[in-house]
């Protein structure tokens, strides 16, 4: 996966030059005594090109190239479409068709279509509403399309405030849409319920920051609830799922951490090579591998203890709604990372002890060390993706773009 992401970034799609097909190459005839050599070199180069092309296709690079090329042509097409709506103008029927297409694109997640049209024709961003009176930004919040919602930061502050205090059907504000759960497909790429509720809280906080203060306590007529109360009501089940998910993960990891603490504590007093009967000091205290063993054992013991304490903190938490925004995800990241680190250092300590005790028995040591890496690989396979998602959710680029200071589009 990481290989394909790296390759996709590195593949360059050149600009198409229409005159390139008109280039012709004339090759003069060679002397007869060079014909055989030329044919041989040509055959070798042909075989090499075929082999390179086969490898290119087999590795999936050709498919990635076609995808990027298609994406580039689509962006150019959308840019031309946006210019067409500006240059030629739109009849009422055409304008209605464009607006309906924009809302359908937001619903299906085609944000590039919306962004290109709105950048080419800012009027669409200012005045576009559907038949229910929902603006582009209401729709973007409803279907959790952050790229489209980011366009609100291209507006002037006065226009943003007008949109923030606007009510749909004289009932719901933008903040009420952020408090609702309309699109469950939005969670398809988020594997854990705790990350899902964290994402929802991040959305609500961002929209709350954009909406004027007087709208924070506005109660809609259909439910007579503020946006905060509506958020709590609609996300009660998701919060319960996140609570259960965190408790299950914390319980399992606490058990593993406690076992590592026990093993590493016992290993610290069962040193390879034994102790001096007179002084009680280790006989191999000057051995480099022995020093690595002691350091690895100590680090594994400390990190596993930290992991157990952290997971116990999660299990005894009150699991309040706001805790899922920063506190609980931070605790979970700390616990999983320290547990992973303790397993890795435990395997290092085991390998060092094995090499010391079986010096010269490579046929036993090497396979044993390889098998010792199985627990670490298993942990990476099952929990490391969750750890990566947690770090991305907390320290990634964020849901929404930062507000621009002196640069506005409209």
PDB file of N, CA and C in Angstrom, residues 162-222:
ATOM      1  N   UNK A 162     -23.586  36.003   7.420  1.00  0.00           N
ATOM      2  CA  UNK A 162     -24.942  35.906   6.856  1.00  0.00           C
ATOM      3  C   UNK A 162     -25.332  34.448   6.627  1.00  0.00           C
ATOM      4  N   UNK A 163     -24.379  33.654   6.136  1.00  0.00           N
ATOM      5  CA  UNK A 163     -24.664  32.234   5.915  1.00  0.00           C
ATOM      6  C   UNK A 163     -24.820  31.516   7.247  1.00  0.00           C
ATOM      7  N   UNK A 164     -24.019  31.926   8.258  1.00  0.00           N
ATOM      8  CA  UNK A 164     -24.061  31.269   9.560  1.00  0.00           C
ATOM      9  C   UNK A 164     -25.368  31.472  10.307  1.00  0.00           C
ATOM     10  N   UNK A 165     -26.019  32.621  10.127  1.00  0.00           N
ATOM     11  CA  UNK A 165     -27.277  32.890  10.838  1.00  0.00           C
ATOM     12  C   UNK A 165     -28.496  32.504  10.005  1.00  0.00           C
ATOM     13  N   UNK A 166     -28.266  32.015   8.788  1.00  0.00           N
ATOM     14  CA  UNK A 166     -29.366  31.658   7.903  1.00  0.00           C
ATOM     15  C   UNK A 166     -30.019  30.357   8.377  1.00  0.00           C
ATOM     16  N   UNK A 167     -31.345  30.309   8.319  1.00  0.00           N
ATOM     17  CA  UNK A 167     -32.093  29.118   8.711  1.00  0.00           C
ATOM     18  C   UNK A 167     -32.704  28.463   7.484  1.00  0.00           C
ATOM     19  N   UNK A 168     -32.696  27.152   7.460  1.00  0.00           N
ATOM     20  CA  UNK A 168     -33.319  26.395   6.375  1.00  0.00           C
ATOM     21  C   UNK A 168     -34.758  26.107   6.770  1.00  0.00           C
ATOM     22  N   UNK A 169     -35.684  26.576   5.951  1.00  0.00           N
ATOM     23  CA  UNK A 169     -37.116  26.438   6.237  1.00  0.00           C
ATOM     24  C   UNK A 169     -37.476  27.042   7.604  1.00  0.00           C
ATOM     25  N   UNK A 170     -36.753  28.118   7.962  1.00  0.00           N
ATOM     26  CA  UNK A 170     -36.982  28.823   9.239  1.00  0.00           C
ATOM     27  C   UNK A 170     -36.888  27.887  10.434  1.00  0.00           C
ATOM     28  N   UNK A 171     -36.031  26.874  10.342  1.00  0.00           N
ATOM     29  CA  UNK A 171     -35.961  25.889  11.416  1.00  0.00           C
ATOM     30  C   UNK A 171     -34.524  25.546  11.806  1.00  0.00           C
ATOM     31  N   UNK A 172     -33.776  24.914  10.904  1.00  0.00           N
ATOM     32  CA  UNK A 172     -32.448  24.408  11.241  1.00  0.00           C
ATOM     33  C   UNK A 172     -31.345  25.353  10.779  1.00  0.00           C
ATOM     34  N   UNK A 173     -30.330  25.501  11.624  1.00  0.00           N
ATOM     35  CA  UNK A 173     -29.143  26.276  11.276  1.00  0.00           C
ATOM     36  C   UNK A 173     -28.048  25.340  10.782  1.00  0.00           C
ATOM     37  N   UNK A 174     -26.924  25.942  10.355  1.00  0.00           N
ATOM     38  CA  UNK A 174     -25.782  25.127   9.934  1.00  0.00           C
ATOM     39  C   UNK A 174     -25.311  24.224  11.064  1.00  0.00           C
ATOM     40  N   UNK A 175     -25.368  24.723  12.284  1.00  0.00           N
ATOM     41  CA  UNK A 175     -24.899  23.949  13.429  1.00  0.00           C
ATOM     42  C   UNK A 175     -25.802  22.750  13.701  1.00  0.00           C
ATOM     43  N   UNK A 176     -27.090  22.875  13.397  1.00  0.00           N
ATOM     44  CA  UNK A 176     -27.994  21.731  13.542  1.00  0.00           C
ATOM     45  C   UNK A 176     -27.668  20.644  12.515  1.00  0.00           C
ATOM     46  N   UNK A 177     -27.245  21.051  11.321  1.00  0.00           N
ATOM     47  CA  UNK A 177     -26.838  20.052  10.334  1.00  0.00           C
ATOM     48  C   UNK A 177     -25.565  19.339  10.780  1.00  0.00           C
ATOM     49  N   UNK A 178     -24.664  20.069  11.431  1.00  0.00           N
ATOM     50  CA  UNK A 178     -23.452  19.434  11.953  1.00  0.00           C
ATOM     51  C   UNK A 178     -23.773  18.480  13.095  1.00  0.00           C
ATOM     52  N   UNK A 179     -24.885  18.717  13.792  1.00  0.00           N
ATOM     53  CA  UNK A 179     -25.276  17.866  14.911  1.00  0.00           C
ATOM     54  C   UNK A 179     -26.033  16.631  14.473  1.00  0.00           C
ATOM     55  N   UNK A 180     -26.387  16.552  13.197  1.00  0.00           N
ATOM     56  CA  UNK A 180     -27.173  15.419  12.708  1.00  0.00           C
ATOM     57  C   UNK A 180     -26.263  14.343  12.136  1.00  0.00           C
ATOM     58  N   UNK A 181     -26.827  13.138  12.002  1.00  0.00           N
ATOM     59  CA  UNK A 181     -26.128  12.015  11.364  1.00  0.00           C
ATOM     60  C   UNK A 181     -26.904  11.643  10.105  1.00  0.00           C
ATOM     61  N   UNK A 182     -26.515  12.265   8.981  1.00  0.00           N
ATOM     62  CA  UNK A 182     -27.239  12.021   7.743  1.00  0.00           C
ATOM     63  C   UNK A 182     -26.610  10.915   6.911  1.00  0.00           C
ATOM     64  N   UNK A 183     -25.296  10.925   6.800  1.00  0.00           N
ATOM     65  CA  UNK A 183     -24.609  10.044   5.865  1.00  0.00           C
ATOM     66  C   UNK A 183     -23.732   9.052   6.616  1.00  0.00           C
ATOM     67  N   UNK A 184     -24.211   7.804   6.756  1.00  0.00           N
ATOM     68  CA  UNK A 184     -23.430   6.779   7.425  1.00  0.00           C
ATOM     69  C   UNK A 184     -22.323   6.245   6.533  1.00  0.00           C
ATOM     70  N   UNK A 185     -22.425   6.428   5.224  1.00  0.00           N
ATOM     71  CA  UNK A 185     -21.345   5.997   4.328  1.00  0.00           C
ATOM     72  C   UNK A 185     -20.072   6.795   4.561  1.00  0.00           C
ATOM     73  N   UNK A 186     -20.195   7.936   5.228  1.00  0.00           N
ATOM     74  CA  UNK A 186     -19.023   8.753   5.556  1.00  0.00           C
ATOM     75  C   UNK A 186     -18.060   7.990   6.466  1.00  0.00           C
ATOM     76  N   UNK A 187     -18.581   7.024   7.242  1.00  0.00           N
ATOM     77  CA  UNK A 187     -17.755   6.282   8.190  1.00  0.00           C
ATOM     78  C   UNK A 187     -17.128   5.033   7.583  1.00  0.00           C
ATOM     79  N   UNK A 188     -17.340   4.798   6.307  1.00  0.00           N
ATOM     80  CA  UNK A 188     -16.856   3.555   5.711  1.00  0.00           C
ATOM     81  C   UNK A 188     -15.342   3.428   5.799  1.00  0.00           C
ATOM     82  N   UNK A 189     -14.621   4.552   5.702  1.00  0.00           N
ATOM     83  CA  UNK A 189     -13.163   4.515   5.718  1.00  0.00           C
ATOM     84  C   UNK A 189     -12.587   4.686   7.117  1.00  0.00           C
ATOM     85  N   UNK A 190     -13.460   4.816   8.144  1.00  0.00           N
ATOM     86  CA  UNK A 190     -13.000   4.965   9.528  1.00  0.00           C
ATOM     87  C   UNK A 190     -13.349   3.680  10.262  1.00  0.00           C
ATOM     88  N   UNK A 191     -12.338   2.940  10.719  1.00  0.00           N
ATOM     89  CA  UNK A 191     -12.561   1.579  11.173  1.00  0.00           C
ATOM     90  C   UNK A 191     -13.018   1.470  12.621  1.00  0.00           C
ATOM     91  N   UNK A 192     -12.829   2.482  13.422  1.00  0.00           N
ATOM     92  CA  UNK A 192     -13.135   2.365  14.846  1.00  0.00           C
ATOM     93  C   UNK A 192     -14.182   3.391  15.240  1.00  0.00           C
ATOM     94  N   UNK A 193     -15.101   2.973  16.115  1.00  0.00           N
ATOM     95  CA  UNK A 193     -16.187   3.868  16.535  1.00  0.00           C
ATOM     96  C   UNK A 193     -15.655   5.079  17.295  1.00  0.00           C
ATOM     97  N   UNK A 194     -14.569   4.914  18.044  1.00  0.00           N
ATOM     98  CA  UNK A 194     -14.009   6.050  18.786  1.00  0.00           C
ATOM     99  C   UNK A 194     -13.473   7.109  17.836  1.00  0.00           C
ATOM    100  N   UNK A 195     -12.906   6.683  16.707  1.00  0.00           N
ATOM    101  CA  UNK A 195     -12.433   7.642  15.711  1.00  0.00           C
ATOM    102  C   UNK A 195     -13.604   8.290  14.983  1.00  0.00           C
ATOM    103  N   UNK A 196     -14.702   7.558  14.842  1.00  0.00           N
ATOM    104  CA  UNK A 196     -15.886   8.106  14.186  1.00  0.00           C
ATOM    105  C   UNK A 196     -16.491   9.234  15.022  1.00  0.00           C
ATOM    106  N   UNK A 197     -16.639   8.999  16.327  1.00  0.00           N
ATOM    107  CA  UNK A 197     -17.218  10.051  17.164  1.00  0.00           C
ATOM    108  C   UNK A 197     -16.244  11.210  17.298  1.00  0.00           C
ATOM    109  N   UNK A 198     -14.943  10.937  17.279  1.00  0.00           N
ATOM    110  CA  UNK A 198     -13.966  12.027  17.307  1.00  0.00           C
ATOM    111  C   UNK A 198     -14.104  12.892  16.055  1.00  0.00           C
ATOM    112  N   UNK A 199     -14.315  12.239  14.910  1.00  0.00           N
ATOM    113  CA  UNK A 199     -14.490  12.973  13.653  1.00  0.00           C
ATOM    114  C   UNK A 199     -15.738  13.842  13.694  1.00  0.00           C
ATOM    115  N   UNK A 200     -16.815  13.298  14.241  1.00  0.00           N
ATOM    116  CA  UNK A 200     -18.050  14.056  14.358  1.00  0.00           C
ATOM    117  C   UNK A 200     -17.881  15.262  15.289  1.00  0.00           C
ATOM    118  N   UNK A 201     -17.169  15.069  16.380  1.00  0.00           N
ATOM    119  CA  UNK A 201     -16.923  16.192  17.297  1.00  0.00           C
ATOM    120  C   UNK A 201     -16.049  17.255  16.643  1.00  0.00           C
ATOM    121  N   UNK A 202     -15.076  16.828  15.859  1.00  0.00           N
ATOM    122  CA  UNK A 202     -14.240  17.797  15.148  1.00  0.00           C
ATOM    123  C   UNK A 202     -15.073  18.608  14.162  1.00  0.00           C
ATOM    124  N   UNK A 203     -15.978  17.947  13.465  1.00  0.00           N
ATOM    125  CA  UNK A 203     -16.866  18.658  12.539  1.00  0.00           C
ATOM    126  C   UNK A 203     -17.712  19.688  13.298  1.00  0.00           C
ATOM    127  N   UNK A 204     -18.305  19.248  14.392  1.00  0.00           N
ATOM    128  CA  UNK A 204     -19.190  20.150  15.149  1.00  0.00           C
ATOM    129  C   UNK A 204     -18.416  21.357  15.664  1.00  0.00           C
ATOM    130  N   UNK A 205     -17.202  21.140  16.161  1.00  0.00           N
ATOM    131  CA  UNK A 205     -16.388  22.234  16.677  1.00  0.00           C
ATOM    132  C   UNK A 205     -16.031  23.230  15.574  1.00  0.00           C
ATOM    133  N   UNK A 206     -15.699  22.732  14.393  1.00  0.00           N
ATOM    134  CA  UNK A 206     -15.329  23.618  13.292  1.00  0.00           C
ATOM    135  C   UNK A 206     -16.509  24.462  12.827  1.00  0.00           C
ATOM    136  N   UNK A 207     -17.673  23.831  12.695  1.00  0.00           N
ATOM    137  CA  UNK A 207     -18.861  24.584  12.280  1.00  0.00           C
ATOM    138  C   UNK A 207     -19.272  25.565  13.367  1.00  0.00           C
ATOM    139  N   UNK A 208     -19.144  25.154  14.618  1.00  0.00           N
ATOM    140  CA  UNK A 208     -19.467  26.040  15.730  1.00  0.00           C
ATOM    141  C   UNK A 208     -18.578  27.274  15.729  1.00  0.00           C
ATOM    142  N   UNK A 209     -17.323  27.101  15.324  1.00  0.00           N
ATOM    143  CA  UNK A 209     -16.398  28.231  15.253  1.00  0.00           C
ATOM    144  C   UNK A 209     -16.799  29.215  14.158  1.00  0.00           C
ATOM    145  N   UNK A 210     -17.438  28.722  13.113  1.00  0.00           N
ATOM    146  CA  UNK A 210     -17.813  29.571  11.978  1.00  0.00           C
ATOM    147  C   UNK A 210     -19.160  30.262  12.188  1.00  0.00           C
ATOM    148  N   UNK A 211     -20.035  29.639  12.960  1.00  0.00           N
ATOM    149  CA  UNK A 211     -21.380  30.175  13.167  1.00  0.00           C
ATOM    150  C   UNK A 211     -21.335  31.273  14.240  1.00  0.00           C
ATOM    151  N   UNK A 212     -22.032  32.391  14.045  1.00  0.00           N
ATOM    152  CA  UNK A 212     -22.062  33.452  15.054  1.00  0.00           C
ATOM    153  C   UNK A 212     -22.555  32.944  16.408  1.00  0.00           C
ATOM    154  N   UNK A 213     -22.116  33.598  17.477  1.00  0.00           N
ATOM    155  CA  UNK A 213     -22.400  33.134  18.834  1.00  0.00           C
ATOM    156  C   UNK A 213     -23.896  33.086  19.130  1.00  0.00           C
ATOM    157  N   UNK A 214     -24.645  34.017  18.558  1.00  0.00           N
ATOM    158  CA  UNK A 214     -26.078  34.051  18.875  1.00  0.00           C
ATOM    159  C   UNK A 214     -26.828  32.819  18.367  1.00  0.00           C
ATOM    160  N   UNK A 215     -26.208  32.079  17.431  1.00  0.00           N
ATOM    161  CA  UNK A 215     -26.853  30.878  16.893  1.00  0.00           C
ATOM    162  C   UNK A 215     -26.517  29.625  17.689  1.00  0.00           C
ATOM    163  N   UNK A 216     -25.590  29.704  18.635  1.00  0.00           N
ATOM    164  CA  UNK A 216     -25.200  28.516  19.394  1.00  0.00           C
ATOM    165  C   UNK A 216     -26.332  28.026  20.300  1.00  0.00           C
ATOM    166  N   UNK A 217     -27.150  28.936  20.781  1.00  0.00           N
ATOM    167  CA  UNK A 217     -28.240  28.560  21.687  1.00  0.00           C
ATOM    168  C   UNK A 217     -29.599  28.588  20.988  1.00  0.00           C
ATOM    169  N   UNK A 218     -29.588  28.668  19.667  1.00  0.00           N
ATOM    170  CA  UNK A 218     -30.862  28.681  18.936  1.00  0.00           C
ATOM    171  C   UNK A 218     -31.515  27.304  19.010  1.00  0.00           C
ATOM    172  N   UNK A 219     -32.824  27.294  19.277  1.00  0.00           N
ATOM    173  CA  UNK A 219     -33.577  26.042  19.352  1.00  0.00           C
ATOM    174  C   UNK A 219     -34.460  25.917  18.103  1.00  0.00           C
ATOM    175  N   UNK A 220     -34.355  24.786  17.431  1.00  0.00           N
ATOM    176  CA  UNK A 220     -35.204  24.595  16.260  1.00  0.00           C
ATOM    177  C   UNK A 220     -36.637  24.272  16.697  1.00  0.00           C
ATOM    178  N   UNK A 221     -37.558  24.530  15.790  1.00  0.00           N
ATOM    179  CA  UNK A 221     -38.969  24.370  16.140  1.00  0.00           C
ATOM    180  C   UNK A 221     -39.416  22.918  16.105  1.00  0.00           C
ATOM    181  N   UNK A 222     -38.795  22.090  15.274  1.00  0.00           N
ATOM    182  CA  UNK A 222     -39.230  20.699  15.136  1.00  0.00           C
ATOM    183  C   UNK A 222     -38.930  19.874  16.383  1.00  0.00           C
TER     184      UNK A 222
END
